[in-house]
Coordinates of C-alpha atoms and ligand atoms in Angstrom, one line a residue:
M1 CA -0.3 -39.3 20.8
T2 CA 0.7 -41.8 23.4
R3 CA 0.1 -45.4 22.2
F4 CA -2.4 -47.4 24.3
T5 CA -0.9 -50.6 25.5
H6 CA -2.5 -53.6 27.3
D7 CA -1.4 -57.2 28.3
I8 CA -4.1 -58.7 26.1
P9 CA -3.3 -57.9 22.5
F10 CA -6.9 -58.0 21.4
V11 CA -7.8 -55.3 24.0
E12 CA -4.8 -53.3 22.9
E13 CA -6.2 -53.3 19.4
L14 CA -9.9 -52.8 20.1
A15 CA -9.9 -50.1 22.8
P16 CA -8.4 -47.3 20.6
M17 CA -10.9 -48.2 17.8
V18 CA -13.8 -48.1 20.3
Y19 CA -12.6 -44.7 21.5
R20 CA -12.4 -43.5 17.9
C21 CA -16.1 -44.5 17.5
W22 CA -17.0 -42.2 20.4
Q23 CA -14.9 -39.4 18.8
M24 CA -16.8 -39.8 15.6
G25 CA -20.0 -39.2 17.4
W26 CA -21.3 -42.7 16.8
N27 CA -21.4 -44.0 20.4
E28 CA -22.7 -41.5 23.0
A29 CA -22.8 -42.6 26.7
N30 CA -23.3 -46.4 26.7
G31 CA -24.7 -46.4 23.1
G32 CA -23.6 -49.2 20.9
N33 CA -21.6 -52.3 21.5
V34 CA -18.9 -54.5 19.9
S35 CA -18.0 -58.2 20.0
W36 CA -14.9 -59.9 18.4
R37 CA -14.7 -63.6 17.9
L38 CA -11.2 -64.7 18.9
P39 CA -9.1 -67.8 18.4
A40 CA -9.5 -69.8 21.7
E41 CA -5.8 -70.8 21.8
E42 CA -4.6 -67.2 21.5
V43 CA -7.0 -66.1 24.3
E44 CA -5.7 -68.9 26.5
A45 CA -2.1 -67.9 25.9
A46 CA -2.9 -64.2 26.5
L47 CA -4.8 -64.9 29.8
K48 CA -2.3 -67.4 31.2
G49 CA -1.0 -66.0 34.5
L50 CA -2.7 -62.7 34.1
P51 CA -4.1 -61.3 37.4
G52 CA -7.9 -61.3 37.4
A53 CA -8.2 -63.9 34.7
E54 CA -10.4 -66.3 36.7
P55 CA -13.3 -68.1 35.0
G56 CA -16.6 -66.8 36.5
P57 CA -20.0 -68.6 36.9
V58 CA -21.5 -70.0 33.7
Q59 CA -24.5 -68.1 32.5
P60 CA -27.3 -69.5 30.3
L61 CA -27.9 -67.9 26.8
P62 CA -31.5 -67.1 25.8
Q63 CA -30.8 -68.4 22.2
P64 CA -28.5 -71.4 21.9
Q65 CA -25.8 -71.1 19.2
P66 CA -24.3 -74.6 18.8
T67 CA -21.9 -73.5 15.9
L68 CA -20.2 -71.0 18.3
D69 CA -19.5 -73.7 21.0
G70 CA -15.9 -73.2 22.2
D71 CA -15.5 -69.8 20.6
C72 CA -14.2 -66.9 22.7
F73 CA -15.5 -63.3 22.4
L74 CA -14.1 -60.0 23.5
V75 CA -17.4 -58.0 24.2
T76 CA -18.3 -54.6 25.6
G77 CA -20.2 -54.7 28.9
S78 CA -23.8 -53.6 29.2
G79 CA -24.0 -49.9 30.3
Q80 CA -20.3 -49.3 29.6
F81 CA -19.2 -46.1 27.7
F82 CA -17.0 -46.5 24.5
R83 CA -15.4 -43.2 25.7
H84 CA -13.9 -45.0 28.8
A85 CA -12.3 -47.9 26.8
P86 CA -8.7 -46.9 27.0
E87 CA -9.0 -45.6 30.6
R88 CA -10.8 -48.5 32.1
P89 CA -10.5 -51.4 29.7
D90 CA -11.2 -54.1 32.3
E91 CA -14.6 -52.5 33.1
V92 CA -15.6 -51.7 29.6
F93 CA -14.7 -55.1 28.1
G94 CA -14.9 -58.7 29.1
I95 CA -13.8 -62.0 27.4
V96 CA -16.2 -64.9 27.5
R97 CA -16.2 -68.4 26.1
I98 CA -19.3 -70.1 24.7
V99 CA -19.8 -73.5 26.5
A100 CA -22.2 -76.3 27.0
G101 CA -22.9 -76.9 23.3
G102 CA -23.6 -73.2 22.7
T103 CA -26.3 -72.9 25.5
A104 CA -24.2 -70.8 27.9
Y105 CA -21.2 -68.6 28.3
E106 CA -18.4 -68.5 30.8
P107 CA -16.7 -65.2 31.7
L108 CA -12.9 -65.5 31.5
W109 CA -11.7 -61.9 32.1
G110 CA -12.9 -58.3 32.5
Y111 CA -16.3 -56.8 33.6
A112 CA -14.3 -55.7 36.6
S113 CA -17.1 -53.7 38.2
G114 CA -19.4 -56.7 38.3
G115 CA -20.7 -56.2 34.8
R116 CA -21.9 -58.5 32.1
P117 CA -21.9 -58.6 28.2
T118 CA -24.0 -56.1 26.3
S119 CA -27.8 -56.3 26.4
E120 CA -27.6 -57.0 22.7
F121 CA -25.4 -60.1 23.2
A122 CA -28.1 -62.5 21.8
T123 CA -28.1 -60.5 18.5
H124 CA -24.3 -60.4 18.4
L125 CA -24.2 -64.2 18.8
V126 CA -26.8 -65.0 16.2
G127 CA -25.1 -62.4 14.0
H128 CA -21.7 -64.2 14.5
A129 CA -23.2 -67.6 13.9
T130 CA -24.8 -66.4 10.7
R131 CA -21.9 -64.4 9.3
K132 CA -19.3 -67.1 10.4
R133 CA -21.2 -69.5 8.2
V134 CA -21.9 -67.2 5.3
S135 CA -18.3 -65.8 5.1
N136 CA -16.7 -69.2 5.7
G137 CA -15.1 -67.9 8.9
R138 CA -13.6 -64.7 7.4
E139 CA -15.8 -62.3 9.4
R140 CA -15.1 -62.0 13.2
I141 CA -16.2 -58.7 14.5
I142 CA -19.7 -57.1 14.9
L143 CA -20.0 -53.4 15.7
H144 CA -23.2 -51.6 16.6
C145 CA -23.3 -47.8 16.6
H146 CA -25.8 -45.0 16.9
V147 CA -24.6 -43.3 13.7
P148 CA -26.6 -40.0 13.4
E149 CA -26.9 -39.5 9.6
F150 CA -27.8 -43.2 9.0
I151 CA -30.5 -43.0 11.7
A152 CA -31.8 -39.8 10.3
L153 CA -32.5 -41.6 7.0
S154 CA -34.9 -44.0 8.8
F155 CA -37.1 -40.9 9.4
L156 CA -36.9 -39.5 5.9
M157 CA -37.0 -42.5 3.6
P158 CA -39.3 -45.5 3.0
L159 CA -38.3 -48.5 5.1
E160 CA -37.2 -50.5 2.0
T161 CA -33.9 -52.3 1.7
R162 CA -33.7 -51.7 -2.1
A163 CA -34.4 -47.9 -1.9
L164 CA -31.9 -47.3 0.9
T165 CA -29.2 -49.4 -0.7
M166 CA -29.6 -47.6 -4.1
A167 CA -29.7 -44.2 -2.5
L168 CA -26.3 -44.9 -0.8
W169 CA -24.6 -46.6 -3.7
Q170 CA -25.6 -43.6 -5.9
K171 CA -23.9 -41.1 -3.7
M172 CA -20.2 -42.1 -3.9
P173 CA -18.3 -44.4 -6.3
E174 CA -16.7 -46.2 -3.3
C175 CA -20.0 -47.4 -1.9
I176 CA -20.8 -50.2 -4.2
V177 CA -17.2 -51.4 -3.9
I178 CA -17.2 -51.3 0.0
F179 CA -20.7 -52.6 0.5
P180 CA -21.8 -54.5 -2.6
D181 CA -24.1 -56.6 -0.4
G182 CA -26.1 -53.5 0.4
V183 CA -27.7 -52.3 3.6
R184 CA -30.8 -54.3 4.8
I185 CA -33.5 -53.0 6.9
V186 CA -34.8 -54.5 10.2
P187 CA -38.2 -52.9 11.2
P188 CA -38.5 -50.9 14.5
L189 CA -38.2 -53.5 17.3
L190 CA -37.4 -53.4 21.0
P191 CA -33.6 -53.4 21.6
G192 CA -32.0 -56.3 23.5
T193 CA -34.8 -58.8 22.7
V194 CA -34.8 -62.2 21.0
K195 CA -37.2 -60.8 18.5
I196 CA -34.7 -58.2 17.2
A197 CA -32.0 -61.0 17.2
E198 CA -34.2 -63.2 15.0
A199 CA -35.2 -60.4 12.6
S200 CA -31.5 -59.4 12.3
A201 CA -30.4 -62.9 11.6
V202 CA -32.8 -63.1 8.6
E203 CA -31.2 -59.9 7.1
L204 CA -27.6 -60.9 8.0
E205 CA -28.0 -63.9 5.7
K206 CA -27.7 -61.5 2.8
S207 CA -25.6 -58.6 4.0
R208 CA -22.9 -57.6 6.4
V209 CA -24.7 -54.3 7.2
I210 CA -28.2 -54.0 8.7
S211 CA -30.2 -50.9 9.8
W212 CA -32.0 -51.1 13.1
T213 CA -34.7 -48.7 12.2
H214 CA -34.7 -45.4 14.3
H215 CA -31.8 -47.0 16.3
G216 CA -28.5 -47.6 14.5
I217 CA -26.2 -49.7 12.4
F218 CA -25.1 -53.3 13.0
A219 CA -22.2 -54.4 10.8
S220 CA -19.9 -57.4 10.5
E221 CA -16.4 -57.6 9.2
A222 CA -13.0 -59.4 9.6
T223 CA -11.1 -57.0 11.8
P224 CA -11.6 -53.9 14.0
D225 CA -10.1 -51.7 11.2
S226 CA -12.3 -53.2 8.4
V227 CA -15.6 -53.0 10.4
F228 CA -14.8 -49.3 11.3
A229 CA -14.2 -48.6 7.6
L230 CA -17.4 -50.2 6.7
V231 CA -19.5 -48.2 9.2
E232 CA -17.5 -45.0 8.2
T233 CA -18.3 -45.4 4.5
V234 CA -22.0 -46.1 5.1
E235 CA -22.3 -43.2 7.5
K236 CA -20.5 -40.9 5.0
A237 CA -22.9 -41.9 2.2
A238 CA -25.9 -41.4 4.5
A239 CA -24.6 -37.9 5.4
I240 CA -24.4 -37.0 1.7
H241 CA -27.9 -38.4 1.1
R242 CA -29.4 -36.6 4.1
R243 CA -27.8 -33.3 2.9
V244 CA -29.2 -33.8 -0.6
L245 CA -32.7 -34.5 0.9
S246 CA -32.4 -31.4 3.1
A247 CA -31.6 -29.4 0.0
G248 CA -34.8 -30.4 -1.8
G249 CA -34.0 -34.0 -2.9
P250 CA -31.7 -35.4 -5.6
Q251 CA -31.8 -34.1 -9.2
R252 CA -29.7 -37.1 -10.2
G253 CA -27.6 -39.9 -8.8
I254 CA -24.7 -42.0 -10.0
E255 CA -26.2 -43.9 -13.0
P256 CA -26.8 -47.6 -12.8
A257 CA -24.5 -48.0 -15.8
L258 CA -21.6 -46.5 -14.0
L259 CA -22.4 -48.6 -10.9
R260 CA -22.2 -51.7 -13.1
E261 CA -18.8 -50.5 -14.5
L262 CA -17.5 -49.9 -11.0
A263 CA -18.7 -53.4 -10.0
E264 CA -16.8 -54.9 -13.0
N265 CA -13.6 -52.9 -12.5
F266 CA -13.3 -53.4 -8.8
A267 CA -14.7 -57.0 -8.7
S268 CA -11.5 -58.3 -7.0
M269 CA -12.0 -56.0 -4.0
M270 CA -15.6 -56.8 -3.4
V271 CA -17.0 -59.4 -1.1
C272 CA -19.8 -60.3 -3.6
R273 CA -21.4 -59.2 -6.8
P274 CA -23.9 -56.4 -6.2
D275 CA -27.6 -57.0 -7.0
L276 CA -28.0 -54.6 -9.9
P277 CA -30.4 -55.1 -12.8
D278 CA -28.6 -56.8 -15.7
A279 CA -30.4 -54.9 -18.5
P280 CA -28.9 -51.5 -19.4
E281 CA -31.3 -48.8 -18.5
A282 CA -33.2 -47.0 -21.3
Ligands
13P1 P1 -25.6 -51.9 26.1 O1 -25.1 -50.8 27.0 O2 -26.3 -53.0 26.9 O3 -24.5 -52.4 25.2 O4 -26.7 -51.2 25.2 C1 -26.4 -50.2 24.4 C2 -27.2 -50.2 23.1 O5 -26.8 -49.5 22.2 C3 -28.4 -51.0 23.0 O6 -28.8 -51.1 21.7
ZN2 ZN1 -28.1 -49.4 20.4

């Protein structure tokens, strides 16, 4: 396989990951979006002297994010296909800087065909503001995908955070280690609105992974690789659970006692302690 190269190292790293999301069947057509919070100095160094790297007109944000003022983001454009990322990176992606105390953004590069950031930009920004604070700056990238197995569960299960989290944890030992913070449910809401941004922010206080009911997954992590792995693990567990439901429903699941042992043994790999009942089950 020929290696994808690009003058901007962040684009060089993200475009193949975005293409891989399409290969996985997670991002059909323009479905899904991604945003990556980048160190401003590194963006400035990468864009210096690059043809087409001209700041564009400043655009207001519907929801101010003061804690992101000065931060730069590599963001997919609205209507752009993940499948096209390596072929047309300067159309699929853009780099913007948050300015004016977090009330506006300034395009710095990309969106070559006159595009603009994803229609979900407001939710990405409130997600970044929340997860930047909660993770003490560790998390930097948010990925939204239309993952089919995970979406299917929103038609088959009660819309309850606890029930969904337990169902997934009980399917593979890795799950509680990879997402000990669980998966939190956002009710069905119109995509691209301030309302879905606000509802998502509430759930992102407690977890890196949220379910947009009947729509997809929205996940936050440190790097392109780690956010891909997080989505991949949740989707795999969802696929197992959906197959079990299709076969008549579970006869058993990984016992809470084993989940507690996993949480003890792998504590050093986990971002937090999982919310499991303390008392041993009868
Ligand atoms: P955008 O093309 O605006 O990113 O929208 C895709 C999507 O998945 C909306 O939820
Ligand atoms: Zn979507």
